[in-house]
Short mmCIF file of C-alpha atoms and ligand atoms in Angstrom, two decimals:
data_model
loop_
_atom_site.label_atom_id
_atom_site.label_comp_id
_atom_site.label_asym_id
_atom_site.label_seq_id
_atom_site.Cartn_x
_atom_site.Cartn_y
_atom_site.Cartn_z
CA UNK O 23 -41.29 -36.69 22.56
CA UNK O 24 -38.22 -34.68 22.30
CA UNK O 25 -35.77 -36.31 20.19
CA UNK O 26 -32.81 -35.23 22.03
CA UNK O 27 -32.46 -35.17 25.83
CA UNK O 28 -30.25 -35.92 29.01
CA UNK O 29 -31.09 -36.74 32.44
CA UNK O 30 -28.70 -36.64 35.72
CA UNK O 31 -28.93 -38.83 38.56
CA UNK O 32 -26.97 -39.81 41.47
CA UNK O 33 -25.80 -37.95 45.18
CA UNK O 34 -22.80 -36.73 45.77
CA UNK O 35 -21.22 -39.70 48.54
CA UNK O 36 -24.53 -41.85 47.31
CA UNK O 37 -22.93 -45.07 44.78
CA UNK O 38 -22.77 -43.33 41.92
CA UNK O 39 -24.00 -40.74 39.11
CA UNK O 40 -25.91 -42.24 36.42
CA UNK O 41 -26.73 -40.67 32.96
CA UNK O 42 -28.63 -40.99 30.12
CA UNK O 43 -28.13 -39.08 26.72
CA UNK O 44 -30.89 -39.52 24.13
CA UNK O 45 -30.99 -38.95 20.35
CA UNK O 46 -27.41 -39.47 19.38
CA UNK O 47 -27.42 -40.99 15.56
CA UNK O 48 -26.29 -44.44 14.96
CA UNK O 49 -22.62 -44.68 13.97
CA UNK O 50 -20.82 -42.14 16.14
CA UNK O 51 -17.21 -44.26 16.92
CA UNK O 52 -17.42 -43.99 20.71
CA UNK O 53 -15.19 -45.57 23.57
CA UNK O 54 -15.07 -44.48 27.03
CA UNK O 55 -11.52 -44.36 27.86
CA UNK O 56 -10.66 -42.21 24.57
CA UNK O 57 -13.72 -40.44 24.50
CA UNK O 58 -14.94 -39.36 28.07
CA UNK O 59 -12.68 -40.38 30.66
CA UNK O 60 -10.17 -37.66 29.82
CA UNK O 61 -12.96 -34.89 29.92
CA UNK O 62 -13.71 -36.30 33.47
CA UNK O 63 -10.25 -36.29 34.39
CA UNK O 64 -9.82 -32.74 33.07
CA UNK O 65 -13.04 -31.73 35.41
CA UNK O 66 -11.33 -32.63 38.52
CA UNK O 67 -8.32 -30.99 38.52
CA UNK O 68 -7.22 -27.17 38.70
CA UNK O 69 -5.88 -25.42 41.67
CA UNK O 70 -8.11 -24.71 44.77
CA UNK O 71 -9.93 -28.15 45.19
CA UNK O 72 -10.38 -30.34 48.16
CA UNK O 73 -9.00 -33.78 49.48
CA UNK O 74 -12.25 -35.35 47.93
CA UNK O 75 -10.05 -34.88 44.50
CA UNK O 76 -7.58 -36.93 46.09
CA UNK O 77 -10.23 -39.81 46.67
CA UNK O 78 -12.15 -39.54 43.35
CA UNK O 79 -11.17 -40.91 40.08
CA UNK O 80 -13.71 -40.67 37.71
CA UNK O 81 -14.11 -42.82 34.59
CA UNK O 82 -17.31 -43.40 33.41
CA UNK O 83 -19.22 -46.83 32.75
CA UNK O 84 -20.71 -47.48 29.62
CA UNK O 85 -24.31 -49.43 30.16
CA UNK O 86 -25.80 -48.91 27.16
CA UNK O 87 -26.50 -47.65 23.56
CA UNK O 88 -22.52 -48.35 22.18
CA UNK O 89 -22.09 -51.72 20.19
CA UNK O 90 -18.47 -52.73 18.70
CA UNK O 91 -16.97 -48.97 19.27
CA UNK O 92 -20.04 -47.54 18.12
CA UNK O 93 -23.61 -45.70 18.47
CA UNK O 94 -26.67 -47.82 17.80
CA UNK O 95 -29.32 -45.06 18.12
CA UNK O 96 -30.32 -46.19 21.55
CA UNK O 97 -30.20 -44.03 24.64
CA UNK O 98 -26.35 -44.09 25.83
CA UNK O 99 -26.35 -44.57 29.63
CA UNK O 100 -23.23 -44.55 32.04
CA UNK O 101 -22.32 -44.76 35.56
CA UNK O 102 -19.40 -43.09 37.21
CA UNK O 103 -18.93 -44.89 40.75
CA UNK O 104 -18.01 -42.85 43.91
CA UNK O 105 -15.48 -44.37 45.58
CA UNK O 106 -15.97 -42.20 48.77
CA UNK O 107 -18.95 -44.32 49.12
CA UNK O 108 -16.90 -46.97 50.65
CA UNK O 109 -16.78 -44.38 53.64
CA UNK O 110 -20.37 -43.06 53.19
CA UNK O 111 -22.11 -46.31 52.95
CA UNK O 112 -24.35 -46.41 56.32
CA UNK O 113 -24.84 -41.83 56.31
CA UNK O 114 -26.18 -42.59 52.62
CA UNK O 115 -27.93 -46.17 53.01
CA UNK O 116 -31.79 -46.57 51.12
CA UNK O 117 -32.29 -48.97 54.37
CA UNK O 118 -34.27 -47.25 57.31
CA UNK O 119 -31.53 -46.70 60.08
CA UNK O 120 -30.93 -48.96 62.57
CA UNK O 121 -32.36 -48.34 65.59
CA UNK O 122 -29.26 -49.18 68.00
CA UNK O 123 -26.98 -47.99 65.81
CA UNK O 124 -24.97 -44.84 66.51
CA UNK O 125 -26.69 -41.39 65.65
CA UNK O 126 -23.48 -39.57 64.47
CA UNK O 127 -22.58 -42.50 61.64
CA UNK O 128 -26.31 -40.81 59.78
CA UNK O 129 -23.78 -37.46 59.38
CA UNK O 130 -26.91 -35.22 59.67
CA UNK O 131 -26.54 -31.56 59.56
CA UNK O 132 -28.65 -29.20 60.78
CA UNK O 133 -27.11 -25.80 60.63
CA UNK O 134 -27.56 -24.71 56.53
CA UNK O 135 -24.51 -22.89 54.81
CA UNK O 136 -25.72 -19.37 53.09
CA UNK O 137 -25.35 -19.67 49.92
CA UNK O 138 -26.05 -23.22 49.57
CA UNK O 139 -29.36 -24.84 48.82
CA UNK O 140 -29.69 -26.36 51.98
CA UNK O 141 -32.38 -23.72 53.68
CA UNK O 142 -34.44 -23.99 50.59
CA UNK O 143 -34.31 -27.22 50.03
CA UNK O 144 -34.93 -28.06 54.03
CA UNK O 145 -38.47 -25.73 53.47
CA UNK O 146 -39.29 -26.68 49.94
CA UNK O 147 -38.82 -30.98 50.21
CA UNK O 148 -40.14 -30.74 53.46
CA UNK O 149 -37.06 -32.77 55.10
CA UNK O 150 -35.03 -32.06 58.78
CA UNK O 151 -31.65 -33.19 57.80
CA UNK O 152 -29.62 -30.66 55.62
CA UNK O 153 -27.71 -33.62 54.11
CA UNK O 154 -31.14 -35.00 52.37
CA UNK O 155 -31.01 -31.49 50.03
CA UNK O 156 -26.71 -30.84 50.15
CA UNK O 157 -26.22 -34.80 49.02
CA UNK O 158 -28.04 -33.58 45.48
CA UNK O 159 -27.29 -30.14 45.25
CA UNK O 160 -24.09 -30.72 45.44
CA UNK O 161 -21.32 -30.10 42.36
CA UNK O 162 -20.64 -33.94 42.26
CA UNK O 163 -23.38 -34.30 39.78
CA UNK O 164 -21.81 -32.03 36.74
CA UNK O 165 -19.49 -35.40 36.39
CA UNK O 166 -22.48 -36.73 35.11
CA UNK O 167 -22.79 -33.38 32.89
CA UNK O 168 -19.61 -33.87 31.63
CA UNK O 169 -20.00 -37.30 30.59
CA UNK O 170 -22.63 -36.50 28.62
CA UNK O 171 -20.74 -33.43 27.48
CA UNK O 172 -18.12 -35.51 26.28
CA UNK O 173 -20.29 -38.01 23.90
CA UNK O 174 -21.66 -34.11 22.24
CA UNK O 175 -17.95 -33.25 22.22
CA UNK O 176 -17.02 -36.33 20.19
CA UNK O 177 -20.30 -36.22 17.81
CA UNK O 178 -19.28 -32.08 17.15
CA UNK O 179 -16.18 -32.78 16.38
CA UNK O 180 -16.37 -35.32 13.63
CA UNK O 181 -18.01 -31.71 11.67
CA UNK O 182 -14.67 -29.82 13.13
CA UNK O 183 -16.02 -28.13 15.71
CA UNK O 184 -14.69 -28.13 18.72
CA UNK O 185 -14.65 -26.70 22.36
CA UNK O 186 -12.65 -24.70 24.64
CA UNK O 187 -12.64 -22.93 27.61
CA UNK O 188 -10.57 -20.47 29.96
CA UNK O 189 -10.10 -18.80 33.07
CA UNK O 190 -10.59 -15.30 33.39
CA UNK O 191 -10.26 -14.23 36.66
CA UNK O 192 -10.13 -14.84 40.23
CA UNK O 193 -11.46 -13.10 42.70
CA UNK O 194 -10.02 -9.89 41.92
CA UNK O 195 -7.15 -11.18 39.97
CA UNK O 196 -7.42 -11.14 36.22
CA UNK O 197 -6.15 -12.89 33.56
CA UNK O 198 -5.13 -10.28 30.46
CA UNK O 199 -7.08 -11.16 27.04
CA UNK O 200 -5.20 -12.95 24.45
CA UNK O 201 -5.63 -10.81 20.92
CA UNK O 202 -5.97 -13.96 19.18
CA UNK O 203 -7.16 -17.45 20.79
CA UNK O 204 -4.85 -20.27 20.13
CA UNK O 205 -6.28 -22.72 18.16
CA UNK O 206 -6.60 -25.48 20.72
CA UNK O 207 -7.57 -23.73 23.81
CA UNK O 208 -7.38 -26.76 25.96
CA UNK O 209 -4.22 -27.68 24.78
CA UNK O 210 -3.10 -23.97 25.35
CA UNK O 211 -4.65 -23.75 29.35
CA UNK O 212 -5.13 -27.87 30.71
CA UNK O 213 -1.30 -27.89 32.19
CA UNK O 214 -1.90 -24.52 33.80
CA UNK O 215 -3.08 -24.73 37.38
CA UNK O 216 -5.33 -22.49 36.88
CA UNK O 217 -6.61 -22.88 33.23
CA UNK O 218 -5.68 -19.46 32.39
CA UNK O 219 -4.09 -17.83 29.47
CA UNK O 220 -1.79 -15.41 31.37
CA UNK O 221 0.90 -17.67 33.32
CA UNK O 222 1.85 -14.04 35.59
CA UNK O 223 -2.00 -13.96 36.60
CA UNK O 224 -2.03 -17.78 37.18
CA UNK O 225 0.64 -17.29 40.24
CA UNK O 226 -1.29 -14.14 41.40
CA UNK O 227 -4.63 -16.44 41.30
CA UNK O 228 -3.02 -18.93 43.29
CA UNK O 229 -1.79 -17.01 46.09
CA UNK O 230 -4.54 -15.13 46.37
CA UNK O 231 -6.25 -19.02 46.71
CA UNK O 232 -3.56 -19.32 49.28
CA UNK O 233 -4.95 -16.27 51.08
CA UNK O 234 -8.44 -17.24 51.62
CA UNK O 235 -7.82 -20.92 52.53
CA UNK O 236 -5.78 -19.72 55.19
CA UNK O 237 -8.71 -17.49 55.95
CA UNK O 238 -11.23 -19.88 56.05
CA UNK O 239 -12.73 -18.46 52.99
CA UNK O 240 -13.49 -19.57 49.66
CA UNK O 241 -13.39 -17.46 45.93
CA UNK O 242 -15.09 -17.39 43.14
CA UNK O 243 -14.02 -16.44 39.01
CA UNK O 244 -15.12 -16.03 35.62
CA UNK O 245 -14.53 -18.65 32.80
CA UNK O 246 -15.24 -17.96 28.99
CA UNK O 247 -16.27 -21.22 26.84
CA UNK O 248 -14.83 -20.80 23.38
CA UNK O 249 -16.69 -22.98 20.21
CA UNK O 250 -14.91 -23.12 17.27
CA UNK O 251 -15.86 -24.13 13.28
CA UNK O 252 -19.11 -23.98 13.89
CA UNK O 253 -21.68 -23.10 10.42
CA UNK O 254 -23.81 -20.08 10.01
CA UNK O 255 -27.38 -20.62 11.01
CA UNK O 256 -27.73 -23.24 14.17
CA UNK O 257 -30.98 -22.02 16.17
CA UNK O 258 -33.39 -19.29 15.13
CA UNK O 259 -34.82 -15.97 16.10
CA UNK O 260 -38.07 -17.40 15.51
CA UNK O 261 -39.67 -17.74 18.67
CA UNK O 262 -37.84 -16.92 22.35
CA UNK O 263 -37.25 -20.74 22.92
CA UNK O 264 -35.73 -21.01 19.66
CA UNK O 265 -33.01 -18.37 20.54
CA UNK O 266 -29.58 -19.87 21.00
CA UNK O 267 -28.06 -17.27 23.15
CA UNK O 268 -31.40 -17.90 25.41
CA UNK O 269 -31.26 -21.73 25.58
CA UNK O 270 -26.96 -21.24 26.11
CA UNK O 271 -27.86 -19.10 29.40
CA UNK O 272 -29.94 -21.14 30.53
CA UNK O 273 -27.60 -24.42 30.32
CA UNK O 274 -24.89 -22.32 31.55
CA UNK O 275 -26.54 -20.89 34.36
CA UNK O 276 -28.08 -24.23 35.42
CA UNK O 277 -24.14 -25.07 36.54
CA UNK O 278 -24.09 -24.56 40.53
CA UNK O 279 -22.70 -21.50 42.18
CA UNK O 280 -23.04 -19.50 37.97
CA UNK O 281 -24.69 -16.27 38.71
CA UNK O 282 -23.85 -14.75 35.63
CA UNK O 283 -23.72 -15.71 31.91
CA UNK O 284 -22.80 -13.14 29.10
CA UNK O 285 -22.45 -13.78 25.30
CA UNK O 286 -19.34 -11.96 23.62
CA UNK O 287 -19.09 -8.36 24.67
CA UNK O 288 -22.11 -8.95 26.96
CA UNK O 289 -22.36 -6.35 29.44
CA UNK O 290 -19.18 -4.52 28.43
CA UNK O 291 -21.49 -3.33 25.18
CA UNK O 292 -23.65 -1.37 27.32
CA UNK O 293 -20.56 1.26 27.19
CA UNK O 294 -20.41 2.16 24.14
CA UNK O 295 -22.20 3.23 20.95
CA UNK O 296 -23.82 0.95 18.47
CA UNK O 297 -21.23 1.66 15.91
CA UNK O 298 -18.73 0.20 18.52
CA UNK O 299 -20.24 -2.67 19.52
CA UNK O 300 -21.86 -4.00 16.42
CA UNK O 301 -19.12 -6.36 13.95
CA UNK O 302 -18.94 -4.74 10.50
CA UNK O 303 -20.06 -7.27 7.46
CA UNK O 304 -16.87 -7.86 4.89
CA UNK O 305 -16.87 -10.64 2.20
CA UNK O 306 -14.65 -13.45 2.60
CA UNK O 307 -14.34 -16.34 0.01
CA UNK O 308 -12.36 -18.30 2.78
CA UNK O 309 -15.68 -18.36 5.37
CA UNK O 310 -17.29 -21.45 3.80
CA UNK O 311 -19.10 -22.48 6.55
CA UNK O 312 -20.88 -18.23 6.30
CA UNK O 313 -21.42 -18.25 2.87
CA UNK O 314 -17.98 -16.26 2.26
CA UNK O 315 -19.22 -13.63 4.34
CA UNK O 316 -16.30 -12.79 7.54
CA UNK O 317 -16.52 -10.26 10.35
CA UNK O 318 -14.03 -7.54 10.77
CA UNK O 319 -14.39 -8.21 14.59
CA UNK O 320 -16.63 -10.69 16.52
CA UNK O 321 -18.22 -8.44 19.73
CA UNK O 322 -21.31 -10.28 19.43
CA UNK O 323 -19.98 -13.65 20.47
CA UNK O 324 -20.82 -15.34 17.27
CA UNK O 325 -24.63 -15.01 17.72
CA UNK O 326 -27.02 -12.20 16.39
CA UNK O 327 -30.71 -12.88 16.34
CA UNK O 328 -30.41 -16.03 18.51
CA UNK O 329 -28.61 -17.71 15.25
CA UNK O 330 -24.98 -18.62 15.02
CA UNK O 331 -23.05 -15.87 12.81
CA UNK O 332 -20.56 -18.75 11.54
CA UNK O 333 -17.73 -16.89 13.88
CA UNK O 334 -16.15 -18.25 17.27
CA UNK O 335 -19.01 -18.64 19.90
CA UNK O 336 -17.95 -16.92 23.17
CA UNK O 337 -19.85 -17.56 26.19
CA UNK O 338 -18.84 -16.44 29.58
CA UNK O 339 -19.82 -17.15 32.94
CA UNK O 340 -19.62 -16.05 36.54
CA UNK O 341 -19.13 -18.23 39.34
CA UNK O 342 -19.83 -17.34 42.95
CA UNK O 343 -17.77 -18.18 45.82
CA UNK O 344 -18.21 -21.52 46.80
CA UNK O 345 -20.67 -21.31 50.20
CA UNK O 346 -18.94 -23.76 52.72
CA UNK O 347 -16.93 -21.76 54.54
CA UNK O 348 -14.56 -22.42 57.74
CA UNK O 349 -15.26 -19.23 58.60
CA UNK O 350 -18.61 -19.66 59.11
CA UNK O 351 -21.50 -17.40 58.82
CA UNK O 352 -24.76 -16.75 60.72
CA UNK O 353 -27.35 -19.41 60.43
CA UNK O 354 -29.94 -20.94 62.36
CA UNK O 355 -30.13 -24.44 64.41
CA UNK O 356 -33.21 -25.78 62.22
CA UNK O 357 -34.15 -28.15 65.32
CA UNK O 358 -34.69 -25.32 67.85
CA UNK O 359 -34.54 -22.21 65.99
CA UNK O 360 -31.49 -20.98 68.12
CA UNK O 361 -28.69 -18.67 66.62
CA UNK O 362 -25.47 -20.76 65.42
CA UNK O 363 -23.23 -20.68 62.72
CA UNK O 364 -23.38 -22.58 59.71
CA UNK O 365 -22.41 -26.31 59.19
CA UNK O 366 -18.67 -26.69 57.57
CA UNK O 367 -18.01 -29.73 55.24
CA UNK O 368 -14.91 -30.97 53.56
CA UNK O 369 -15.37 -28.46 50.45
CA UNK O 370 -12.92 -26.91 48.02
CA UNK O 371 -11.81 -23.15 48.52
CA UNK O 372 -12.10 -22.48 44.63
CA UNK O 373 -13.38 -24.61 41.31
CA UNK O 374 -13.44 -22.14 38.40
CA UNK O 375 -11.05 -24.08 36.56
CA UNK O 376 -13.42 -27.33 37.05
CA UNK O 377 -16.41 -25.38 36.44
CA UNK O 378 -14.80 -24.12 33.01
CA UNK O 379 -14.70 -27.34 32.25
CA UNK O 380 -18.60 -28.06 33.29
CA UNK O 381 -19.42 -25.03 31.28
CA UNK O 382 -17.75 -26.66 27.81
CA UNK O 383 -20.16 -29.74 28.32
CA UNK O 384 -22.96 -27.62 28.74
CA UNK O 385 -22.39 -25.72 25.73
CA UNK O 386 -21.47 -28.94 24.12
CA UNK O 387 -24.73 -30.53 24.76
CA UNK O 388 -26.81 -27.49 23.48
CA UNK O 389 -24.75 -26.57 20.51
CA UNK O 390 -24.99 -30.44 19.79
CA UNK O 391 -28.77 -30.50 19.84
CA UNK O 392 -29.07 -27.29 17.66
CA UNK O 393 -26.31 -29.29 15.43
CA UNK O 394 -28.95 -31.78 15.40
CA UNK O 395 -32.40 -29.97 14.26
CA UNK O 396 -31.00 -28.41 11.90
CA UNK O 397 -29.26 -30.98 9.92
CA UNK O 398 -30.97 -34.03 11.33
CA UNK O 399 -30.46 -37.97 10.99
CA UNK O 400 -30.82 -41.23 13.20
CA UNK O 401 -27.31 -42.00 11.47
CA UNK O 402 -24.29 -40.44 11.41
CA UNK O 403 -24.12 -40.71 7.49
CA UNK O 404 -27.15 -39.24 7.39
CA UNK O 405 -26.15 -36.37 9.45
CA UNK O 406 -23.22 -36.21 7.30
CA UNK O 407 -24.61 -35.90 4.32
CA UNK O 408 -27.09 -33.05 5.46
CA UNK O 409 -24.44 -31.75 6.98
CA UNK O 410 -22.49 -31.37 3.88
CA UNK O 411 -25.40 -30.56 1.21
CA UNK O 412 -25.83 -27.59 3.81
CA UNK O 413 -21.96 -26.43 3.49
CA UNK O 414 -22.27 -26.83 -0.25
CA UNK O 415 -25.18 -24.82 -0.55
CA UNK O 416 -23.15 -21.93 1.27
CA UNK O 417 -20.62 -22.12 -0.87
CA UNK O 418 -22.44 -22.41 -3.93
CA UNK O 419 -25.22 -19.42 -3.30
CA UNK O 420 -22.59 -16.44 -4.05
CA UNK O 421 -24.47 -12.71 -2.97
CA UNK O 422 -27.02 -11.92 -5.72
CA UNK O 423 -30.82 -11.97 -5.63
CA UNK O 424 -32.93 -15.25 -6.53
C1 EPS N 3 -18.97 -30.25 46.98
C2 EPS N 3 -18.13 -30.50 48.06
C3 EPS N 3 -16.87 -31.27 47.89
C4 EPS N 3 -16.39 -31.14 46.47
C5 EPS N 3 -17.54 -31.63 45.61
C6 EPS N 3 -18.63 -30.61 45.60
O1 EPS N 3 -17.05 -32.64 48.10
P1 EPS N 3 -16.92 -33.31 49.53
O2 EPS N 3 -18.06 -32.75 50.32
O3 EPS N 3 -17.04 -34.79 49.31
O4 EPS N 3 -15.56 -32.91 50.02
O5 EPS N 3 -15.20 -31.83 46.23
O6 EPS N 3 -17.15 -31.84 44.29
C7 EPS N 3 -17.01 -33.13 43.89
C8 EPS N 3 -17.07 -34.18 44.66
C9 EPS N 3 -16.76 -33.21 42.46
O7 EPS N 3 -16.64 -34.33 41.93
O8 EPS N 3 -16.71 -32.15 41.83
C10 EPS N 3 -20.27 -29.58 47.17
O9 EPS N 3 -20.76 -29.49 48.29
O10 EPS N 3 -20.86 -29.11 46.18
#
């Protein structure tokens, strides 16, 4: 059995998402409403969403696995209620429909968006209404994610790490790169409408938002995820599924509408020369969590060989444009096979900012389960104390040979 896993459930205007996080140790100090419910409240803001926002107020419902404040080693499940359901409840009933009931209160949609997992999904579940595929696929569910998310968050940083994240662009507006990140991140980007660093960008990113809701259209962006304090040494370049960087893009890019993940310089690197890309080695005493070895720069991303260096993790992703669109495209009737344009739903017009946000949980979630093979525990003294022997022996091995 894996000792660490999560698991999703829940449609988008269904009841509810329900979660449940596995292999936490015993003795994390965990409440909801300090813990998650901010992290969930962060997730649904930034500028570009839909009414749905408006309706939505997500705080998550702890079921299980939390005793008196804290962890008990048991799996940690919560709920976070839709209250859109209220209007939702006979489309998404588990009853069979009544048969004198009114066709149109079922909301079925025929016409799939491109872009959207609705043709696929239609083909592959073998189904005839779009909204049995869209009611799953749907964004709703990285709530859930960042519930979850939030627990890793809280876990991480009782060992000072922590996690940020940014806008980077929008569209074709982008934000310029700080030299230096500040040291809270979130702090730094949350009031911003657009969770970017660059306030003169922000205003560009928002009318330029402006531009294609009046359009019809919708954008997409790039967000970075920034981890900080973490130690030298979490994953391995042992075997491919050991890899770090591999098991980040593949968390990241399981967020819906990322098409893109890059770690540090990523791409960029392909540019230039190995003596410009690679991050000389210098010795420094301060670095305790690298063995007092520092980096003169950090253009891998704080990962060589699948392993974390011990500098800031930088992991950036590209979002598409979101694929309900008023101005709809070409699709196909998928009763009759006739030519028609695709279905349009309430949607948002952009959610980089929320899907920054979705990004941090994801990393949060893999960096915790590295966090937690390599030091270990089914309490959190226990991780603690691994934790610690681990950060002493850094300190403690100085350069020379055994
Ligand atoms: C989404 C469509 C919109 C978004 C939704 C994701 O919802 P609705 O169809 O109800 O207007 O607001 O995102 C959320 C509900 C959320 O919590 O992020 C979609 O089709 O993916």
């Amino acid at each position: 059995m894996k000792s660490f896993s999560f698991r999703t459930s829940g449609e988008s205007h269904g009841r509810g998402l329900t979660t449940i996080l596995e292999g936490i140790p015993a003795g994390l100090p965990l409440e909801m409403k300090r813990d998650v419910d901010p992290e969930l409240k962060r997730r649904q803001g930034g500028y570009g969403r839909g009414r749905r926002m408006q309706i939505e107020s997500d705080q998550a419902e702890l079921i299980s696995g939390v005793r008196l404040g804290e962890t008990i080693g048991s799996p940690i499940s919560m709920i976070i209620w839709n209250r859109d359901w209220e209007n939702w409840q006979e489309a998404m009933s588990p009853l069979p429909p009544d048969p004198d009931g009114n066709p149109k209160a079922l909301k079925a949609l025929y016409l799939p968006r491109p872009g959207h997992a609705d043709l696929v999904g239609l083909l592959k579940y073998d189904r005839r209404d779009t909204r049995d595929i869209l009611e799953r696929a749907s964004a709703r569910e990285t709530a859930a994610r960042v519930a979850c998310g939030a627990v890793c968050k809280t876990l991480l940083s009782q060992f000072g790490v922590s996690i940020g994240s940014h806008v980077t662009s929008i569209g074709s507006v982008n934000a310029q790169a700080p030299s230096e990140f500040p040291e809270d991140i979130n702090k730094a980007v949350d009031d911003s409408p657009l969770r970017t660093l660059d306030n003169d960008a922000a205003i560009k990113m928002m009318e330029t938002i402006d531009q294609a809701k009046e359009d019809g259209d919708t954008l997409g962006g790039i967000f970075e995820v920034v981890v900080q304090g973490l130690p030298v040494g979490l994953g391995s370049y042992v075997s491919y599924d050991a890899k770090l960087d591999g098991r980040l893009a593949g968390s990241v890019m399981s967020i819906h509408a990322i098409k893109g993940v890059e770690i540090g310089m990523g791409f960029e690197g392909t540019r230039y020369p190995g003596s410009q890309v690679h991050d000389p080695i210098v010795a420094r005493e301060e670095a305790s969590r690298s063995g007092g070895i520092g980096r003169t720069s950090n253009r891998a991303g704080g990962l060589e060989g699948g392993v974390t260096t011990g500098e800031q993790l930088v992991v950036r992703a590209a979002m598409k444009p979101i694929s309900t669109l008023r101005k709809r495209l070409p699709s196909v009737d998928m009763r009759d096979g006739s030519v028609a344009d695709a279905a349009v739903e309430r949607s948002d017009v952009c959610a980089v900012p929320a899907a920054a946000v979705v990004g941090e949980a994801m990393v949060a979630i893999v960096i915790t389960e590295a966090f937690l093979e390599k030091f270990g525990g089914d309490s959190m003294s226990e991780l603690r104390r691994n934790f610690d022997s681990y950060v002493t022996y850094l300190s403690e091995r100085g350069y020379g040979s055994r």
